[in-house]
Coordinates of C-alpha atoms in Angstrom, one line a residue:
T1 CA 77.6 134.3 16.5
E2 CA 74.8 134.0 19.0
A3 CA 76.3 130.9 20.6
S4 CA 79.6 132.6 21.2
A5 CA 77.8 135.4 23.0
T6 CA 76.1 133.0 25.4
L7 CA 78.9 130.6 26.2
T8 CA 81.0 131.4 29.2
G9 CA 83.7 129.8 31.4
V10 CA 84.7 126.2 30.5
S11 CA 82.0 125.9 27.9
A12 CA 83.5 128.8 26.0
A13 CA 87.0 127.4 26.4
L14 CA 85.9 124.0 25.0
A15 CA 84.1 125.7 22.1
A16 CA 87.3 127.7 21.3
H17 CA 89.3 124.5 21.5
Q18 CA 87.1 122.9 18.9
D19 CA 86.8 126.0 16.6
P20 CA 89.9 128.2 16.2
N21 CA 87.7 131.0 14.9
F22 CA 85.5 131.0 18.0
P23 CA 85.6 134.6 19.4
T24 CA 87.2 134.7 22.8
R25 CA 86.5 137.2 25.6
V26 CA 86.8 137.4 29.3
T27 CA 83.5 136.6 30.9
L28 CA 84.3 136.6 34.6
F29 CA 82.9 140.0 35.2
D30 CA 79.7 139.1 33.4
Q31 CA 79.3 135.9 35.4
F32 CA 80.0 137.5 38.8
S33 CA 78.4 140.9 38.3
Q34 CA 75.9 141.9 41.0
K35 CA 74.7 144.9 39.1
D36 CA 71.5 146.3 40.7
R37 CA 71.2 143.3 43.0
V38 CA 70.2 143.5 46.6
A39 CA 71.9 141.3 49.2
L40 CA 71.6 140.2 52.8
V41 CA 74.8 139.2 54.6
S42 CA 74.6 137.5 58.0
G43 CA 77.5 138.3 60.3
G44 CA 78.1 141.5 58.3
N45 CA 79.4 143.7 61.2
R46 CA 83.0 142.5 60.8
G47 CA 85.2 139.7 59.5
I48 CA 84.2 137.5 56.5
G49 CA 80.7 139.0 56.5
L50 CA 81.9 142.5 56.2
E51 CA 84.4 141.5 53.5
S52 CA 81.6 139.8 51.6
A53 CA 79.4 142.9 51.9
L54 CA 82.1 145.1 50.4
V55 CA 82.8 142.6 47.6
L56 CA 79.1 142.6 46.7
L57 CA 79.1 146.4 46.6
E58 CA 82.2 146.5 44.5
A59 CA 80.6 143.9 42.1
G60 CA 77.7 146.3 41.5
A61 CA 75.1 145.6 44.2
R62 CA 72.8 148.6 44.8
A63 CA 72.2 147.6 48.5
V64 CA 73.8 145.2 50.9
Y65 CA 72.1 144.6 54.3
C66 CA 74.4 143.4 57.0
V67 CA 72.5 141.5 59.7
D68 CA 74.3 141.0 63.0
L69 CA 73.6 140.6 66.7
H70 CA 74.9 143.9 67.9
S71 CA 72.3 146.7 68.4
S72 CA 74.4 149.0 66.3
P73 CA 77.3 148.6 63.8
G74 CA 80.9 148.6 65.0
D75 CA 83.7 150.9 64.0
D76 CA 84.9 148.6 61.2
W77 CA 81.4 148.5 59.6
K78 CA 81.1 152.3 59.8
A79 CA 84.6 152.7 58.2
V80 CA 83.6 150.4 55.4
K81 CA 80.3 152.2 54.9
T82 CA 82.2 155.5 54.6
Y83 CA 84.7 153.9 52.2
A84 CA 81.9 152.5 50.0
E85 CA 80.3 156.0 49.9
R86 CA 83.6 157.6 48.9
L87 CA 83.9 155.1 46.0
G88 CA 80.4 155.8 44.9
L89 CA 79.2 152.2 45.4
G90 CA 75.7 151.1 46.4
R91 CA 74.3 151.4 49.9
L92 CA 75.5 149.5 52.9
E93 CA 72.8 149.0 55.5
Y94 CA 72.9 147.6 59.0
V95 CA 70.1 145.5 60.6
Q96 CA 70.2 144.1 64.1
G97 CA 69.1 140.4 64.2
D98 CA 69.9 137.0 65.6
V99 CA 70.5 134.6 62.8
T100 CA 69.6 131.7 65.0
D101 CA 66.0 133.0 65.0
Q102 CA 64.7 131.7 61.7
K103 CA 61.4 133.5 61.9
L104 CA 63.1 136.8 62.5
I105 CA 65.5 136.3 59.6
W106 CA 62.6 135.4 57.3
K107 CA 60.9 138.6 58.5
I108 CA 64.0 140.7 57.9
G109 CA 64.4 139.2 54.4
E110 CA 60.8 139.9 53.6
Q111 CA 61.1 143.6 54.8
I112 CA 64.2 144.0 52.6
G113 CA 62.4 142.5 49.6
D114 CA 59.4 144.8 50.2
K115 CA 61.6 147.9 50.6
E116 CA 63.9 147.2 47.6
G117 CA 61.5 145.3 45.4
R118 CA 63.8 142.3 45.4
L119 CA 66.3 140.2 47.4
D120 CA 68.7 138.4 45.2
V121 CA 71.7 137.3 47.3
C122 CA 72.0 135.8 50.8
V123 CA 75.5 135.2 52.3
A124 CA 75.7 133.1 55.4
A125 CA 78.8 134.5 57.2
A126 CA 77.7 134.7 60.8
G127 CA 80.0 132.8 63.1
V128 CA 80.4 132.0 66.8
A129 CA 84.2 132.0 66.9
G130 CA 84.4 134.8 69.5
E131 CA 87.8 136.5 69.6
M132 CA 89.3 137.5 66.2
H133 CA 92.4 135.6 65.1
D134 CA 94.5 135.6 62.0
C135 CA 93.2 132.7 59.9
L136 CA 96.6 130.9 59.8
E137 CA 96.9 131.2 63.6
F138 CA 93.4 130.3 64.6
P139 CA 93.4 128.1 67.7
E140 CA 92.4 124.5 67.1
D141 CA 90.0 124.5 70.2
S142 CA 88.2 127.5 68.7
L143 CA 87.7 125.8 65.4
K144 CA 86.3 122.7 67.1
S145 CA 83.7 124.9 68.8
V146 CA 82.3 126.0 65.4
G147 CA 82.6 122.6 63.8
V148 CA 85.6 123.3 61.6
A149 CA 88.3 120.6 61.4
M150 CA 92.0 121.5 61.4
I151 CA 93.7 119.9 58.4
P152 CA 97.4 119.4 58.6
V153 CA 99.3 120.9 55.7

């Protein structure tokens, strides 16, 4: 039915619970598809930002613009760009910019929108943590400097 084609996630599960004849299907890939989307990822030169950029490409984005402080991308970013090209994914682009400069970031977003005809996704992944650490071994003092609280497990 038309309703079964439009229901996803919990709504579909509840409908299936009420009606044993309700057609079931996995909808995760429909819900999270980035097909033909254009994204901007702050902090996209490495770490969580670069991971996010690759995920967006793997989810179908046609272009992901990584905005970071460095004047040129680092070796990790270059390796991910090459990897994405080998997989036949969308384009990974690098843009130098300081995310603390709101006017500059708005201008970068506008330029991307003008070039691509759209800007659909923005991921705020820029950080000021400094030295890279394994997430489970991140020093408490470093977390305090970026406003993250340590929660005892």
